[in-house]
Amino acid sequence: MELPSVTEKICFETPAFYANKKIFARIKEDGESLVLYNEERNLWINKDPKTFFITPHYENYKYMLINLERVEPEELKQLLKLAWQQRAPKSAVKQMNL
């Protein structure tokens, strides 16, 4: 999946993905979870708390954790695109929707 204006950097010694210098996803240090920006994370957590969850560290942030072994690939793809849309510049989002 290609998304405009994405850069990859190392964050906490793991790969992280940024849109417009704003992080929207990164691999957690355990290698089994993905940290993902999501403005409606509680909907996902309530839907499937074994797949979508937070730790105390993320309580005050708009991020959730995703268990990579449990999430469906298509669902993960949609969530990554949504996280990117929520963090990317409006011009990049508009370009993607053409």
C-alpha positions as YAML, in Angstrom:
chain: A
units: angstrom
residues:
- id: 1
  name: MET
  ca: [0.00, 0.00, 0.00]
- id: 2
  name: GLU
  ca: [1.44, 3.34, -1.02]
- id: 3
  name: LEU
  ca: [0.55, 6.49, 0.86]
- id: 4
  name: PRO
  ca: [1.83, 9.94, -0.16]
- id: 5
  name: SER
  ca: [4.03, 12.00, 2.15]
- id: 6
  name: VAL
  ca: [5.11, 9.04, 4.30]
- id: 7
  name: THR
  ca: [8.57, 8.78, 5.77]
- id: 8
  name: GLU
  ca: [10.03, 5.90, 7.74]
- id: 9
  name: LYS
  ca: [12.33, 6.51, 10.70]
- id: 10
  name: ILE
  ca: [13.50, 4.62, 13.74]
- id: 11
  name: CYS
  ca: [11.61, 5.44, 16.95]
- id: 12
  name: PHE
  ca: [12.43, 3.62, 20.20]
- id: 13
  name: GLU
  ca: [14.68, 1.34, 18.14]
- id: 14
  name: THR
  ca: [11.79, 0.13, 15.93]
- id: 15
  name: PRO
  ca: [10.44, 1.21, 12.51]
- id: 16
  name: ALA
  ca: [7.98, 4.09, 12.64]
- id: 17
  name: PHE
  ca: [5.93, 5.77, 9.92]
- id: 18
  name: TYR
  ca: [5.29, 9.49, 9.75]
- id: 19
  name: ALA
  ca: [2.97, 11.71, 7.74]
- id: 20
  name: ASN
  ca: [3.98, 15.35, 7.69]
- id: 21
  name: LYS
  ca: [6.43, 14.72, 10.56]
- id: 22
  name: LYS
  ca: [3.58, 13.27, 12.67]
- id: 23
  name: ILE
  ca: [3.89, 9.64, 13.68]
- id: 24
  name: PHE
  ca: [0.91, 7.50, 12.75]
- id: 25
  name: ALA
  ca: [2.26, 3.97, 13.25]
- id: 26
  name: ARG
  ca: [5.22, 2.14, 14.69]
- id: 27
  name: ILE
  ca: [6.20, -1.38, 15.59]
- id: 28
  name: LYS
  ca: [6.22, -1.85, 19.36]
- id: 29
  name: GLU
  ca: [9.43, -3.04, 20.96]
- id: 30
  name: ASP
  ca: [7.93, -6.50, 21.57]
- id: 31
  name: GLY
  ca: [7.66, -7.01, 17.80]
- id: 32
  name: GLU
  ca: [4.15, -8.41, 18.28]
- id: 33
  name: SER
  ca: [2.19, -5.16, 18.50]
- id: 34
  name: LEU
  ca: [1.68, -2.08, 16.39]
- id: 35
  name: VAL
  ca: [1.20, 1.36, 17.93]
- id: 36
  name: LEU
  ca: [-1.39, 3.12, 15.76]
- id: 37
  name: TYR
  ca: [-2.91, 6.60, 15.84]
- id: 38
  name: ASN
  ca: [-6.71, 6.43, 15.96]
- id: 39
  name: GLU
  ca: [-9.10, 9.17, 16.99]
- id: 40
  name: GLU
  ca: [-11.85, 6.61, 17.67]
- id: 41
  name: ARG
  ca: [-9.76, 3.95, 19.39]
- id: 42
  name: ASN
  ca: [-12.41, 3.17, 22.02]
- id: 43
  name: LEU
  ca: [-14.73, 1.83, 19.31]
- id: 44
  name: TRP
  ca: [-12.03, -0.64, 18.27]
- id: 45
  name: ILE
  ca: [-11.07, -1.57, 21.81]
- id: 46
  name: ASN
  ca: [-14.72, -2.23, 22.70]
- id: 47
  name: LYS
  ca: [-15.18, -4.26, 19.50]
- id: 48
  name: ASP
  ca: [-12.28, -6.65, 20.18]
- id: 49
  name: PRO
  ca: [-10.16, -5.97, 23.29]
- id: 50
  name: LYS
  ca: [-7.86, -8.93, 22.63]
- id: 51
  name: THR
  ca: [-6.82, -7.41, 19.31]
- id: 52
  name: PHE
  ca: [-7.09, -3.68, 20.08]
- id: 53
  name: PHE
  ca: [-5.96, -2.35, 23.45]
- id: 54
  name: ILE
  ca: [-3.95, 0.28, 25.30]
- id: 55
  name: THR
  ca: [-1.51, 0.26, 28.17]
- id: 56
  name: PRO
  ca: [-1.41, 2.94, 30.87]
- id: 57
  name: HIS
  ca: [1.27, 4.79, 28.87]
- id: 58
  name: TYR
  ca: [-1.21, 5.47, 26.04]
- id: 59
  name: GLU
  ca: [-4.23, 6.50, 28.14]
- id: 60
  name: ASN
  ca: [-3.75, 10.21, 27.42]
- id: 61
  name: TYR
  ca: [-2.84, 9.85, 23.76]
- id: 62
  name: LYS
  ca: [-4.87, 9.02, 20.64]
- id: 63
  name: TYR
  ca: [-2.97, 5.79, 20.04]
- id: 64
  name: MET
  ca: [-3.97, 2.18, 20.44]
- id: 65
  name: LEU
  ca: [-2.02, -1.04, 20.29]
- id: 66
  name: ILE
  ca: [-2.86, -3.79, 17.84]
- id: 67
  name: ASN
  ca: [-1.98, -7.44, 18.36]
- id: 68
  name: LEU
  ca: [-0.47, -8.27, 14.96]
- id: 69
  name: GLU
  ca: [-1.15, -12.00, 15.29]
- id: 70
  name: ARG
  ca: [-4.88, -11.43, 15.81]
- id: 71
  name: VAL
  ca: [-5.76, -8.60, 13.42]
- id: 72
  name: GLU
  ca: [-7.13, -9.44, 9.98]
- id: 73
  name: PRO
  ca: [-4.81, -8.18, 7.20]
- id: 74
  name: GLU
  ca: [-7.54, -6.23, 5.40]
- id: 75
  name: GLU
  ca: [-8.66, -4.61, 8.65]
- id: 76
  name: LEU
  ca: [-5.07, -3.62, 9.42]
- id: 77
  name: LYS
  ca: [-4.71, -2.11, 5.96]
- id: 78
  name: GLN
  ca: [-7.86, -0.01, 6.50]
- id: 79
  name: LEU
  ca: [-6.68, 1.12, 9.94]
- id: 80
  name: LEU
  ca: [-3.26, 2.13, 8.60]
- id: 81
  name: LYS
  ca: [-4.90, 4.18, 5.86]
- id: 82
  name: LEU
  ca: [-7.23, 5.82, 8.39]
- id: 83
  name: ALA
  ca: [-4.32, 6.64, 10.73]
- id: 84
  name: TRP
  ca: [-2.45, 8.17, 7.81]
- id: 85
  name: GLN
  ca: [-5.53, 10.24, 6.81]
- id: 86
  name: GLN
  ca: [-5.84, 11.55, 10.36]
- id: 87
  name: ARG
  ca: [-2.19, 12.70, 10.43]
- id: 88
  name: ALA
  ca: [-1.31, 13.59, 6.83]
- id: 89
  name: PRO
  ca: [-1.54, 17.05, 5.26]
- id: 90
  name: LYS
  ca: [-4.95, 17.75, 3.75]
- id: 91
  name: SER
  ca: [-3.36, 18.16, 0.31]
- id: 92
  name: ALA
  ca: [-1.91, 14.63, 0.46]
- id: 93
  name: VAL
  ca: [-5.25, 13.17, 1.57]
- id: 94
  name: LYS
  ca: [-7.00, 14.99, -1.26]
- id: 95
  name: GLN
  ca: [-4.41, 13.66, -3.74]
- id: 96
  name: MET
  ca: [-5.00, 10.11, -2.49]
- id: 97
  name: ASN
  ca: [-8.77, 10.43, -2.92]
- id: 98
  name: LEU
  ca: [-8.53, 11.45, -6.59]
...
